[in-house]
XYZ file of C-alpha atoms in Angstrom:
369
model
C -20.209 9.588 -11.717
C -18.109 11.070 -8.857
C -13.759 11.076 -10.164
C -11.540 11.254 -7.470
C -7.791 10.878 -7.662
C -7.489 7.937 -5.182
C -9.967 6.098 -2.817
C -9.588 4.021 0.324
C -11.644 1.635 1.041
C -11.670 1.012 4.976
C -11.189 3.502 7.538
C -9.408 1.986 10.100
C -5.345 2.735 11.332
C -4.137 1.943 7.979
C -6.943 3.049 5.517
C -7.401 6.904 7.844
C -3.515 7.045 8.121
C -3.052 6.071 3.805
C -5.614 9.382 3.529
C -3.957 11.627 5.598
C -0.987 11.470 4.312
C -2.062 11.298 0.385
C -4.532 14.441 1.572
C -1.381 16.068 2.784
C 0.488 16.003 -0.450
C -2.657 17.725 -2.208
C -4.007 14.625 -3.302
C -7.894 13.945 -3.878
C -8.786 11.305 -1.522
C -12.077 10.022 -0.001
C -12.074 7.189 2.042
C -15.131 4.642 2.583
C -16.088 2.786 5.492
C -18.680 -0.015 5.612
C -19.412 0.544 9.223
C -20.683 3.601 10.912
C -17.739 4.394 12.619
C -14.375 4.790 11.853
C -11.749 2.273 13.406
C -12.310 -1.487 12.056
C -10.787 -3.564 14.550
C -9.880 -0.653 16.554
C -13.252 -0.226 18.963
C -12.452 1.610 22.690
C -15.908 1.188 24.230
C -17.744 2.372 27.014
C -19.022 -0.101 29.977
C -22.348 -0.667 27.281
C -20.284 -1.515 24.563
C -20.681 1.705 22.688
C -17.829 3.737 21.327
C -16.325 6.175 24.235
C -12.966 8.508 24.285
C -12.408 7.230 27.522
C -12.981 3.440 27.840
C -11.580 -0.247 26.894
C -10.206 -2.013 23.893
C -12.094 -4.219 22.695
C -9.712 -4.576 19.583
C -5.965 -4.097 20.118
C -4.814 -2.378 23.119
C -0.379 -2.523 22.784
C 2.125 -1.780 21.463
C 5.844 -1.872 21.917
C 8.116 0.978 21.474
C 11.234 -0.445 21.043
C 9.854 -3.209 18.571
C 7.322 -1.493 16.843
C 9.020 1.819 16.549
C 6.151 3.238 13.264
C 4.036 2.715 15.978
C 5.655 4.538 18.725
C 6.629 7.777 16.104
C 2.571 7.618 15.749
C 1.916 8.250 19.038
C 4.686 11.130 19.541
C 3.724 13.078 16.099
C 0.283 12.842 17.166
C 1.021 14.282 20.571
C -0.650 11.418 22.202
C 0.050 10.267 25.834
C 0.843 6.879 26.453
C 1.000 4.594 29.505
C 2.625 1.154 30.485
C 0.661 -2.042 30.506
C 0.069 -2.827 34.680
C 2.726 -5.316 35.588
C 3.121 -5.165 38.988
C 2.515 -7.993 41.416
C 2.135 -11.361 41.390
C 0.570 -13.550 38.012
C -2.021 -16.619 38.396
C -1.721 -20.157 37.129
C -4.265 -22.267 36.556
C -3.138 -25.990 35.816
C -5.840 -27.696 35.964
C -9.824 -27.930 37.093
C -8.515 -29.404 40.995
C -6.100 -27.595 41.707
C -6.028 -23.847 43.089
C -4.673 -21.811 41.101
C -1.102 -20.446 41.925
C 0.504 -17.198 42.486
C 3.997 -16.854 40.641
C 6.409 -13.596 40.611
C 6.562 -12.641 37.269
C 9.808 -12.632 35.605
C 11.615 -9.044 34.128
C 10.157 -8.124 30.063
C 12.418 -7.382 28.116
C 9.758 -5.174 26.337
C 6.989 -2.641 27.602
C 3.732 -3.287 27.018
C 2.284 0.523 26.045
C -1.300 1.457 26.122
C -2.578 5.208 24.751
C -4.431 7.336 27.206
C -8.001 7.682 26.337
C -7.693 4.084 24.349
C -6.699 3.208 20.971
C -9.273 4.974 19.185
C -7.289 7.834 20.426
C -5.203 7.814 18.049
C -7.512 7.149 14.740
C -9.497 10.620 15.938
C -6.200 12.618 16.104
C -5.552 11.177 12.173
C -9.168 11.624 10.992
C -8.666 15.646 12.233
C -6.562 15.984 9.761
C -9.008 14.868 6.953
C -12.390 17.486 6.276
C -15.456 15.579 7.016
C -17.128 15.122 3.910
C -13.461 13.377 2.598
C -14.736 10.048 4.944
C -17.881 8.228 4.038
C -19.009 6.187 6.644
C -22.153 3.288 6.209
C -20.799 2.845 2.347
C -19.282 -0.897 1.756
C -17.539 -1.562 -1.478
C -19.029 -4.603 -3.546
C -17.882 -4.783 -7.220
C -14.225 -2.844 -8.453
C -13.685 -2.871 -12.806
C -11.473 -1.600 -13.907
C -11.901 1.724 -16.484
C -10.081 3.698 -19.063
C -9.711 6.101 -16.097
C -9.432 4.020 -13.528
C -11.599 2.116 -11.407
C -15.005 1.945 -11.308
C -16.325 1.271 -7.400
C -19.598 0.000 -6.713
C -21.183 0.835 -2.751
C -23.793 -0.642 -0.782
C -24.799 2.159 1.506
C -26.230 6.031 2.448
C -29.128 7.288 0.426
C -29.289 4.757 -2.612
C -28.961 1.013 -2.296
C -26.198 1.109 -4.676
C -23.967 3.547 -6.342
C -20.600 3.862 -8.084
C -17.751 6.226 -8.268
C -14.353 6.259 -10.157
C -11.008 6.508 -8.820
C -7.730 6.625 -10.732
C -6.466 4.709 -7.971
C -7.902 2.510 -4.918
C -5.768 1.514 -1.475
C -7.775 -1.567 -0.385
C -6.711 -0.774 3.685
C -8.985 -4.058 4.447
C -7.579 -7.628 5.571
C -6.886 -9.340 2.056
C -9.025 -12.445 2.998
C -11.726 -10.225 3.355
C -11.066 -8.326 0.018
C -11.281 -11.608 -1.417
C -14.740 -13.055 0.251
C -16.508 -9.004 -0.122
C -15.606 -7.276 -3.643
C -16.022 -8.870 -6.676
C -13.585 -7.860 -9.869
C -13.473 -7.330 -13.001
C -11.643 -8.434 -14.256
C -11.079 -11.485 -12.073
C -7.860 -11.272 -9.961
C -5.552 -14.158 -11.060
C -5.880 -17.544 -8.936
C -2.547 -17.176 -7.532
C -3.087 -13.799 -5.994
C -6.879 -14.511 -4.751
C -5.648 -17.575 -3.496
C -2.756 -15.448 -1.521
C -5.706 -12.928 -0.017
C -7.447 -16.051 1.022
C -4.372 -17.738 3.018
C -3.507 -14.764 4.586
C -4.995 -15.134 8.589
C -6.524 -11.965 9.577
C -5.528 -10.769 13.051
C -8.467 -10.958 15.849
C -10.769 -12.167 13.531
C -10.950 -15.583 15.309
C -10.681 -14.020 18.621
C -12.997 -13.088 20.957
C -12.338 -10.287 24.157
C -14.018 -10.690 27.855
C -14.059 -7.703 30.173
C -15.553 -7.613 33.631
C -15.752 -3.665 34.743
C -15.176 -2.654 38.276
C -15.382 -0.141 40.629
C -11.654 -0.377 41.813
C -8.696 -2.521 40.887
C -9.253 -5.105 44.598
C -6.754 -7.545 42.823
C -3.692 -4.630 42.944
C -4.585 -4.534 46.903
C -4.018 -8.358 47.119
C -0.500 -7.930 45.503
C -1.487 -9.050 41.850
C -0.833 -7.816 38.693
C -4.151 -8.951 36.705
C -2.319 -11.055 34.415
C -3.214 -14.843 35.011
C -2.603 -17.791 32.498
C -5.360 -20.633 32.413
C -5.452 -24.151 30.651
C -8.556 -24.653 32.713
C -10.928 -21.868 30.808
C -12.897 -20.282 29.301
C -9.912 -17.731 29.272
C -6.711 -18.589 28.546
C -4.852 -14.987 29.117
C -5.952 -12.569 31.674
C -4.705 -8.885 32.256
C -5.310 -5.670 33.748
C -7.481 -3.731 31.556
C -7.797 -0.523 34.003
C -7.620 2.970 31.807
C -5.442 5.451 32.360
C -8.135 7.310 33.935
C -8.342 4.704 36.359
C -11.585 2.751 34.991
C -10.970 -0.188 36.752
C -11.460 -3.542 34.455
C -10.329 -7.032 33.744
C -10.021 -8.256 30.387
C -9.212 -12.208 28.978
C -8.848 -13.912 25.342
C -11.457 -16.881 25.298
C -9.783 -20.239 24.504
C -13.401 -21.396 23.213
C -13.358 -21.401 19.139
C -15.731 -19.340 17.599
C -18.509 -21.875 16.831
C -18.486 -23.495 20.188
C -18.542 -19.865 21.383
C -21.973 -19.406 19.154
C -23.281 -22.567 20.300
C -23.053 -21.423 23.854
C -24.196 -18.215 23.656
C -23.391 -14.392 25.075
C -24.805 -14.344 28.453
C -23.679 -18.456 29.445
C -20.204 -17.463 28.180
C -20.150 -14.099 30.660
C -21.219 -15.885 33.168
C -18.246 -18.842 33.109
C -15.722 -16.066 32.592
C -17.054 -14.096 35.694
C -16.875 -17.609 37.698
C -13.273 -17.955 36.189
C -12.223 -14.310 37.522
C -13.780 -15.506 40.731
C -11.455 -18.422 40.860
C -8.777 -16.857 39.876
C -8.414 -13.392 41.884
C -11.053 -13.998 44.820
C -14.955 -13.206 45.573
C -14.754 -9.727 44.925
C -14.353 -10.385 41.173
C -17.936 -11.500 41.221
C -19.261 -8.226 41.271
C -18.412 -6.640 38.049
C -20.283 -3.108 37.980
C -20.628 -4.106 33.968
C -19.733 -7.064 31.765
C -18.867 -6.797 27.909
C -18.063 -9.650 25.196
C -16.821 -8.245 21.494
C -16.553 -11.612 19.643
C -14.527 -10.748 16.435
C -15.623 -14.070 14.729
C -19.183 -12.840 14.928
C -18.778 -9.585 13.440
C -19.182 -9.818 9.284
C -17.117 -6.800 8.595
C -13.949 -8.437 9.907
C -14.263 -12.218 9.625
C -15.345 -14.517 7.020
C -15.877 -18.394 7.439
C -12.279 -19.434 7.204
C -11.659 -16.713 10.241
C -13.940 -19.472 12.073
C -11.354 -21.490 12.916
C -7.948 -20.249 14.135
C -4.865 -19.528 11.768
C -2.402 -18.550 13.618
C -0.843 -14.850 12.793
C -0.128 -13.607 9.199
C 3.722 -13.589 8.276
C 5.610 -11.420 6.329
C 5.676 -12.720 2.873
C 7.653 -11.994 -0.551
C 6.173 -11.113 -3.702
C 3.589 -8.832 -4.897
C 0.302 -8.782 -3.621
C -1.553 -7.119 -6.475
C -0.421 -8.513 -9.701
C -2.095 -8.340 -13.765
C -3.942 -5.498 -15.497
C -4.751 -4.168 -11.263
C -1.491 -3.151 -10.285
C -1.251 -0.281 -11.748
C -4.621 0.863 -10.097
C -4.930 -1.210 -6.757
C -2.329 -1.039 -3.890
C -2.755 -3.419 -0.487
C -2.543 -1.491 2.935
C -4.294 -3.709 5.332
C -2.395 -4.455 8.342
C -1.275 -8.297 7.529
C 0.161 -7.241 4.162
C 2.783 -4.857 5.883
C 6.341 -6.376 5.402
C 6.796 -5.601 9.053
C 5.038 -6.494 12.242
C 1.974 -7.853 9.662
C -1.651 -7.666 11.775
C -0.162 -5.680 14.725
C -0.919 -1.313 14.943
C 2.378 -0.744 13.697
C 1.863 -3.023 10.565
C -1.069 -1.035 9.874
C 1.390 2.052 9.799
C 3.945 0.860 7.570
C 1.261 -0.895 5.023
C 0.003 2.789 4.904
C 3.330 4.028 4.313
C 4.291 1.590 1.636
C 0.916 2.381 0.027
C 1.494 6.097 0.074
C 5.154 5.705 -1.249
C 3.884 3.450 -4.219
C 1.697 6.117 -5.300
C 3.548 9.017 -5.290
C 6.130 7.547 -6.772
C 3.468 6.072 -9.616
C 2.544 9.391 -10.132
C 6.111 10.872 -10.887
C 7.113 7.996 -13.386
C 3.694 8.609 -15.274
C 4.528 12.329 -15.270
C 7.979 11.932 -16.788
């Protein structure tokens, strides 16, 4: 059985960033990933949906210096470029079903909306350089942890056998804690208090689902809008300008339709209401989208379990430890919504991923001494 010092499970922004900086201080690390790409939430597709260095967020797309300043440090030690969210011109209200919608000016933010050039994903590919290949198994999902006399024992589903195991002194779990809780089994059991912690804890986007219509050119910036509109008509309820720093041109909304009315529905009826909305909202030449893509979260198993089904509002920073028993010596949190800052946005990611790094090393030393 394959021993390695510490394993991640979950390659997205906190579980690639954890590695990178635990492969940094000459630590053995490999990191698995139950999808076939690295990212999680983080997906920057092309107009077909499929992953692109050059396209839209289907995941999260901002981030705010000033506020979220892990986030911003990110961006500048990675020596990535960055751009501000399109605010200028007018933004559309829609009241109600009889009424035309209505242009407002939009008032001064006190905070900047930043994007990264080339999308999110941008920034996960300039953290997984840092890691050799073969340290970042992709297509391996963790099912079963117990724990050993050295450690952990990990069973995968995934790659060339249906199941395998390896052993880690140490594992980051840098996965939403409610789905820890619904996809790994342990042993032995996690104390009720703590699974029933993981559970309660809302995972960010999971409920949510993403709209964008694709377009040649940005018409609504020639009529004097921004691309941000605000609906309580539907099937969006928040519109904005989704155009890349390239200058893709696109249009992107939240659906205010809960996930199983969304399923009920179905993909191509629900494209087809949010095109009509666009149409509404920013005139007839929104009605000819070169592309259209829907990325509903709710749908996707690797990020949302049935209590993600209905809305729960954003996680919270909360006291007290989230591993607890005979596993915290040998487990450590670093999804997003456990950070103690900024929980489910990028920047939590980045300081869960700190914190988990931190608690290591400094395991580590007081085991040494």
């Amino acid at each position: 059985m394959k021993f390695h010092e510490v394993v991640v499970v979950g390659a997205g922004l906190a579980g690639l960033y954890a590695a990178r900086g635990l492969h940094a201080a000459g630590i053995d690390v490999l990191v698995i990933e139950a999808r076939e790409r690295i990212g999680g939430r983080i997906l920057t597709a092309d107009g077909s949906g499929l992953p692109s260095e050059d396209g839209f967020d289907l995941g999260p797309s901002w981030y705010w210096p000033q506020m979220q300043p892990a986030m911003a440090e990110l961006v500048s030690e990675a020596g990535l470029a960055a751009f501000a969210q399109n605010s200028e011109g007018d933004v559309v209200f829609e009241r109600m079903s009889r009424e035309r919608p209505q242009r407002y000016r939009p008032t001064a933010q006190e905070q900047q909306s930043m994007r990264i050039s080339g999308g999110t994903a941008a920034g996960l590919r300039a953290i997984a350089r840092e890691l050799p290949p073969e340290r970042v198994l992709l297509g391996r999902g963790a099912t079963a942890m117990e724990l050993t006399e050295r450690g952990v024992r990990i069973t995968i589903r995934g790659g060339e056998a249906a199941q395998q195991a390896i052993e880690a002194g140490h594992v980051i779990a840098a996965l939403p804690p409610r789905l820890l809780e619904a996809s790994v089994s342990f042993t032995p059991a996690q104390d009720s208090a703590t699974a029933k912690r993981w559970r309660d804890t809302p995972t960010w986007m999971a409920p949510h689902a993403k709209f964008f219509a694709i377009y040649d050119q940005p018409f609504w910036r020639r009529a004097g809008l921004s691309g941000t509109a605000q609906s309580m008509v539907g099937p969006m309820v928040e519109i904005h300008d989704a155009t890349t720093a390239s200058g893709k041109a696109a249009l992107f909304g939240f659906l205010g339709v809960a996930a199983q009315q969304r399923a009920e529905i179905g993909e191509e009826a629900l494209k087809a209401a949010c095109l009509a909305q666009l149409e509404r909202l920013f005139g007839a030449a929104a009605r000819h989208a070169r592309a259209t893509l829907l990325k509903d979260w709710a749908a996707d198993p690797l990020t949302a379990t049935r209590q993600d089904l209905v809305a729960a509002g954003h996680p919270v920073v909360r006291d007290g430890a989230w591993v607890t028993g005979p596993w915290r010596q040998r487990l450590s949190l670093a999804g997003s919504e456990t950070s103690d800052s900024e929980p489910g946005y990028l920047s939590g990611a980045v300081t869960a991923a700190r914190r988990a790094i931190a608690d290591y090393l400094s395991q580590q030393v007081r085991t040494s001494e």
